[in-house]
Short mmCIF file of C-alpha atoms in Angstrom, two decimals:
data_model
loop_
_atom_site.label_atom_id
_atom_site.label_comp_id
_atom_site.label_asym_id
_atom_site.label_seq_id
_atom_site.Cartn_x
_atom_site.Cartn_y
_atom_site.Cartn_z
CA MET A 1 6.02 -31.72 -4.04
CA ALA A 2 5.67 -30.61 -7.63
CA GLN A 3 4.24 -27.18 -8.32
CA ALA A 4 1.63 -26.36 -10.96
CA SER A 5 -0.31 -23.23 -11.79
CA THR A 6 -3.01 -22.23 -14.21
CA ALA A 7 -5.10 -19.20 -15.06
CA ILE A 8 -8.75 -19.20 -16.10
CA ARG A 9 -10.19 -16.41 -18.16
CA SER A 10 -13.69 -15.38 -17.26
CA VAL A 11 -15.95 -12.50 -18.03
CA ALA A 12 -17.21 -12.51 -14.46
CA ARG A 13 -15.05 -11.35 -11.55
CA ASP A 14 -12.37 -13.95 -10.86
CA VAL A 15 -11.08 -14.87 -7.42
CA PRO A 16 -7.97 -16.87 -6.50
CA PHE A 17 -8.23 -20.51 -5.40
CA ASN A 18 -5.54 -22.73 -3.88
CA TRP A 19 -5.77 -26.36 -4.95
CA GLU A 20 -4.10 -29.71 -4.39
CA GLY A 21 -4.41 -32.90 -6.38
CA ARG A 22 -2.69 -35.66 -8.33
CA ASP A 23 -1.60 -35.68 -11.97
CA ARG A 24 -1.83 -38.55 -14.46
CA LYS A 25 1.28 -40.15 -12.96
CA GLY A 26 -0.18 -40.10 -9.48
CA GLN A 27 2.21 -37.43 -8.22
CA LYS A 28 1.01 -34.78 -5.82
CA VAL A 29 0.71 -31.33 -7.33
CA LYS A 30 -0.60 -28.04 -6.02
CA GLY A 31 -1.03 -24.52 -7.29
CA ARG A 32 -3.16 -21.43 -7.42
CA THR A 33 -5.82 -20.60 -10.01
CA VAL A 34 -8.08 -17.62 -10.59
CA ALA A 35 -11.63 -18.51 -11.57
CA GLN A 36 -15.24 -17.51 -11.04
CA ASN A 37 -16.05 -20.43 -8.73
CA GLU A 38 -14.87 -23.81 -7.48
CA GLN A 39 -16.64 -25.70 -10.26
CA ALA A 40 -14.71 -23.77 -12.88
CA VAL A 41 -11.45 -24.66 -11.13
CA ARG A 42 -12.34 -28.36 -11.08
CA GLY A 43 -13.24 -28.29 -14.76
CA GLU A 44 -9.97 -26.63 -15.75
CA LEU A 45 -7.91 -29.04 -13.66
CA ARG A 46 -9.81 -31.98 -15.14
CA ARG A 47 -8.92 -30.80 -18.64
CA GLN A 48 -5.28 -30.78 -17.58
CA GLY A 49 -5.49 -34.32 -16.28
CA ILE A 50 -5.34 -33.35 -12.62
CA ALA A 51 -7.64 -34.97 -10.07
CA ALA A 52 -8.32 -32.28 -7.48
CA THR A 53 -8.36 -33.44 -3.86
CA ARG A 54 -8.70 -30.04 -2.21
CA ILE A 55 -9.85 -26.64 -3.47
CA ARG A 56 -10.31 -23.57 -1.30
CA LYS A 57 -10.38 -19.84 -1.76
CA HIS A 58 -7.05 -18.20 -1.22
CA SER A 59 -7.03 -16.64 2.23
CA VAL A 60 -4.59 -13.89 3.03
CA ARG A 61 -3.44 -12.61 6.36
CA GLY A 62 -4.41 -9.04 7.03
CA GLY A 63 -8.18 -9.17 7.33
CA LYS A 64 -9.23 -6.31 5.13
CA GLY A 65 -6.38 -7.01 2.74
CA GLY A 66 -3.85 -4.33 3.54
CA LYS A 67 -3.17 -1.22 1.51
CA VAL A 68 -1.60 -0.99 -1.90
CA ASN A 69 1.61 1.01 -1.57
CA ALA A 70 4.24 2.29 -3.96
CA GLY A 71 6.41 -0.75 -3.30
CA ASP A 72 3.63 -3.04 -4.51
CA ILE A 73 3.33 -1.02 -7.72
CA ALA A 74 7.10 -1.20 -8.27
CA ILE A 75 7.11 -4.99 -7.86
CA PHE A 76 4.08 -5.32 -10.14
CA SER A 77 5.76 -3.22 -12.82
CA ARG A 78 8.83 -5.46 -12.79
CA GLN A 79 6.73 -8.64 -12.88
CA LEU A 80 4.60 -7.36 -15.77
CA ALA A 81 7.65 -6.25 -17.75
CA THR A 82 9.30 -9.65 -17.25
CA MET A 83 6.20 -11.60 -18.27
CA LEU A 84 5.55 -9.52 -21.38
CA GLY A 85 9.20 -9.87 -22.31
CA ALA A 86 8.79 -13.64 -22.03
CA GLY A 87 5.91 -13.55 -24.50
CA ILE A 88 3.04 -14.06 -22.04
CA PRO A 89 -0.20 -12.34 -23.21
CA LEU A 90 -1.17 -9.21 -21.30
CA VAL A 91 -4.42 -10.54 -19.82
CA GLN A 92 -2.83 -13.79 -18.72
CA ALA A 93 0.06 -11.87 -17.14
CA PHE A 94 -2.42 -9.89 -15.03
CA GLU A 95 -4.17 -13.11 -14.01
CA ILE A 96 -0.93 -14.77 -12.91
CA ILE A 97 0.37 -11.73 -11.02
CA GLY A 98 -3.00 -11.10 -9.35
CA ALA A 99 -3.44 -14.71 -8.31
CA GLY A 100 0.06 -14.85 -6.86
CA HIS A 101 -0.10 -11.64 -4.84
CA ASP A 102 -0.46 -11.80 -1.05
CA LYS A 103 -2.59 -8.65 -0.66
CA PRO A 104 -6.30 -8.94 -1.49
CA ALA A 105 -6.38 -5.20 -2.20
CA MET A 106 -3.67 -5.63 -4.84
CA GLN A 107 -5.44 -8.70 -6.22
CA ARG A 108 -8.67 -6.74 -6.63
CA LEU A 109 -6.82 -3.88 -8.30
CA LEU A 110 -5.12 -6.14 -10.84
CA LEU A 111 -8.27 -8.13 -11.57
CA GLU A 112 -10.22 -4.91 -12.16
CA ILE A 113 -7.58 -3.75 -14.62
CA LYS A 114 -7.64 -7.16 -16.29
CA SER A 115 -11.43 -7.00 -16.65
CA ASP A 116 -11.18 -3.57 -18.28
CA ILE A 117 -8.58 -4.86 -20.74
CA GLU A 118 -10.76 -7.87 -21.58
CA GLY A 119 -13.58 -5.43 -22.29
CA GLY A 120 -11.51 -3.69 -24.96
CA THR A 121 -9.88 -0.92 -22.91
CA SER A 122 -6.23 -0.21 -23.62
CA LEU A 123 -3.69 -0.76 -20.86
CA HIS A 124 -2.95 2.92 -20.25
CA GLU A 125 -6.68 3.74 -20.06
CA ALA A 126 -7.25 0.90 -17.58
CA LEU A 127 -4.36 2.13 -15.45
CA GLY A 128 -5.60 5.72 -15.65
CA LYS A 129 -8.80 4.70 -13.86
CA HIS A 130 -6.71 4.25 -10.70
CA PRO A 131 -4.83 7.56 -10.30
CA LEU A 132 -4.00 6.89 -6.64
CA TYR A 133 -1.71 4.06 -7.72
CA PHE A 134 -0.68 4.99 -11.28
CA ASP A 135 0.29 8.64 -11.73
CA ASP A 136 0.27 10.62 -14.97
CA LEU A 137 3.90 9.78 -15.73
CA TYR A 138 3.21 6.05 -15.41
CA VAL A 139 0.10 6.24 -17.60
CA ASN A 140 1.73 8.45 -20.26
CA LEU A 141 4.81 6.24 -20.55
CA THR A 142 2.59 3.18 -20.86
CA GLU A 143 0.60 4.89 -23.63
CA ALA A 144 3.82 5.78 -25.43
CA GLY A 145 4.96 2.17 -25.20
CA GLU A 146 1.66 0.90 -26.61
CA GLN A 147 1.72 3.32 -29.53
CA ALA A 148 5.38 2.65 -30.34
CA GLY A 149 5.02 -1.12 -30.02
CA ALA A 150 7.68 -1.18 -27.30
CA LEU A 151 5.52 -1.78 -24.24
CA GLU A 152 7.92 -4.32 -22.71
CA SER A 153 10.85 -1.90 -22.95
CA LEU A 154 8.90 1.03 -21.49
CA LEU A 155 7.52 -1.10 -18.64
CA ASP A 156 11.06 -2.26 -17.85
CA LYS A 157 12.19 1.36 -17.62
CA ILE A 158 9.17 2.24 -15.49
CA ALA A 159 9.96 -0.65 -13.16
CA THR A 160 13.58 0.51 -12.83
CA TYR A 161 12.43 4.06 -12.14
CA LYS A 162 9.94 2.89 -9.50
CA GLU A 163 12.53 0.68 -7.80
CA LYS A 164 15.08 3.49 -7.64
CA THR A 165 12.44 5.92 -6.37
CA GLU A 166 11.44 3.56 -3.57
CA ALA A 167 15.08 3.01 -2.64
CA ILE A 168 15.61 6.79 -2.36
CA LYS A 169 12.44 7.17 -0.29
CA LYS A 170 13.65 4.54 2.15
CA LYS A 171 17.01 6.30 2.52
CA VAL A 172 15.31 9.67 3.11
CA LYS A 173 12.96 8.18 5.71
CA LYS A 174 15.88 6.51 7.44
CA ALA A 175 17.84 9.78 7.47
CA LEU A 176 14.86 11.74 8.87
CA PHE A 177 14.05 9.23 11.60
CA TYR A 178 16.63 10.52 14.11
CA PRO A 179 15.80 14.27 13.87
CA ALA A 180 12.08 13.44 13.92
CA ALA A 181 12.56 11.37 17.07
CA VAL A 182 14.54 14.21 18.68
CA LEU A 183 11.80 16.72 17.87
CA ALA A 184 9.11 14.40 19.22
CA VAL A 185 11.01 13.88 22.51
CA ALA A 186 11.66 17.62 22.79
CA PHE A 187 7.95 18.36 22.29
CA ILE A 188 6.92 15.84 24.95
CA VAL A 189 9.50 17.17 27.43
CA THR A 190 8.32 20.74 26.80
CA ILE A 191 4.70 19.80 27.49
CA ILE A 192 5.71 18.04 30.71
CA LEU A 193 7.66 21.12 31.85
CA LEU A 194 4.78 23.47 31.09
CA ILE A 195 2.19 21.33 32.88
CA PHE A 196 4.08 20.00 35.89
CA VAL A 197 7.33 21.89 36.45
CA ILE A 198 6.61 25.56 35.68
CA PRO A 199 3.64 25.72 38.11
CA GLN A 200 6.05 24.73 40.93
CA PHE A 201 8.35 27.61 40.06
CA GLU A 202 5.38 29.98 39.80
CA SER A 203 4.48 29.42 43.46
CA LEU A 204 8.12 29.99 44.36
CA PHE A 205 8.33 33.24 42.41
CA LYS A 206 5.22 34.60 44.12
CA GLY A 207 7.11 34.60 47.43
CA PHE A 208 9.71 37.02 46.08
CA GLY A 209 7.26 39.92 46.07
CA ALA A 210 8.80 41.41 42.95
CA ASP A 211 7.83 41.76 39.32
CA LEU A 212 9.12 38.93 37.15
CA PRO A 213 11.10 39.50 33.95
CA ALA A 214 8.98 39.64 30.81
CA PHE A 215 10.33 36.37 29.42
CA THR A 216 9.73 34.51 32.68
CA GLN A 217 6.21 35.89 32.91
CA ALA A 218 5.54 34.84 29.29
CA VAL A 219 6.61 31.28 30.10
CA ILE A 220 4.32 31.22 33.13
CA ASN A 221 1.40 32.53 31.06
CA LEU A 222 2.07 29.88 28.44
CA SER A 223 2.07 27.24 31.16
CA ARG A 224 -1.31 28.43 32.43
CA PHE A 225 -2.72 28.42 28.90
CA VAL A 226 -1.58 24.84 28.27
CA GLN A 227 -2.99 23.67 31.62
CA ASN A 228 -6.38 25.26 30.99
CA ASN A 229 -6.70 24.34 27.31
CA GLY A 230 -4.46 21.30 26.94
CA ILE A 231 -7.28 18.95 25.98
CA TYR A 232 -8.56 21.26 23.25
CA ILE A 233 -5.06 21.84 21.91
CA GLY A 234 -4.46 18.09 21.76
CA VAL A 235 -7.75 17.51 19.94
CA VAL A 236 -7.00 20.24 17.39
CA ILE A 237 -3.47 18.96 16.75
CA GLY A 238 -4.67 15.35 16.47
CA ALA A 239 -7.48 16.30 14.09
CA GLY A 240 -5.07 18.35 11.98
CA VAL A 241 -2.56 15.51 11.69
CA TYR A 242 -5.28 12.99 10.86
CA THR A 243 -6.81 15.28 8.22
CA PHE A 244 -3.42 15.89 6.60
CA ILE A 245 -2.57 12.17 6.45
CA TYR A 246 -6.07 11.26 5.21
CA PHE A 247 -6.05 13.67 2.27
CA HIS A 248 -2.36 13.13 1.52
CA LYS A 249 -2.87 9.39 1.01
CA ARG A 250 -5.93 9.93 -1.16
CA SER A 251 -4.59 12.76 -3.29
CA ARG A 252 -2.98 12.35 -6.66
CA LYS A 253 0.79 12.58 -6.48
#
């Protein structure tokens, strides 16, 4: 089945549509288009000589649309650099990349940037409005590329930098997985010993009728503390981990 794609420029917020139809030769074609509504899609296809048989909004698995991560930004940077290098206008490049992305969150991000650019905002200013995804280095390099007239070259270097950075991150995470797993298992085993095993030894030690060594007594006291306050300790640790992750993901790099 032949493939076709188009992009519709609109002042209003565009959304992606999947469509199927037949061209002037009667061959089946399909593609994806960004437009304000279904009527706009039909009009654009009609101008291209395509009789639409089915048009529907692009649905993406993931419900809420997933989260935009650094890998998505790296892929976007490479796609944008390639399209600009091929002579595709900036706004149209954003439309094509946004319409073809599988994550609604990434689609919304790209379409918001595209709308800002259509309104007269420069690329680096539009990117700077989203500091959680485009850091100062990214924005400054983009500004330098715009001022020097070498945006394609700078974006290509940014894409290479992002790709290498993500590759290093993956290697570091892979290297840290084993020690992290060992620490997690050790922590769980320690909690089990303090809650279930040490109390058994405590009853045994009481039958000796003698004072216990300081270290042994400290372990028994720690066991009692964990048994009496384990729920509160777990809540505090859980809240601390959640708070750290929450603010870490929402903080500027």
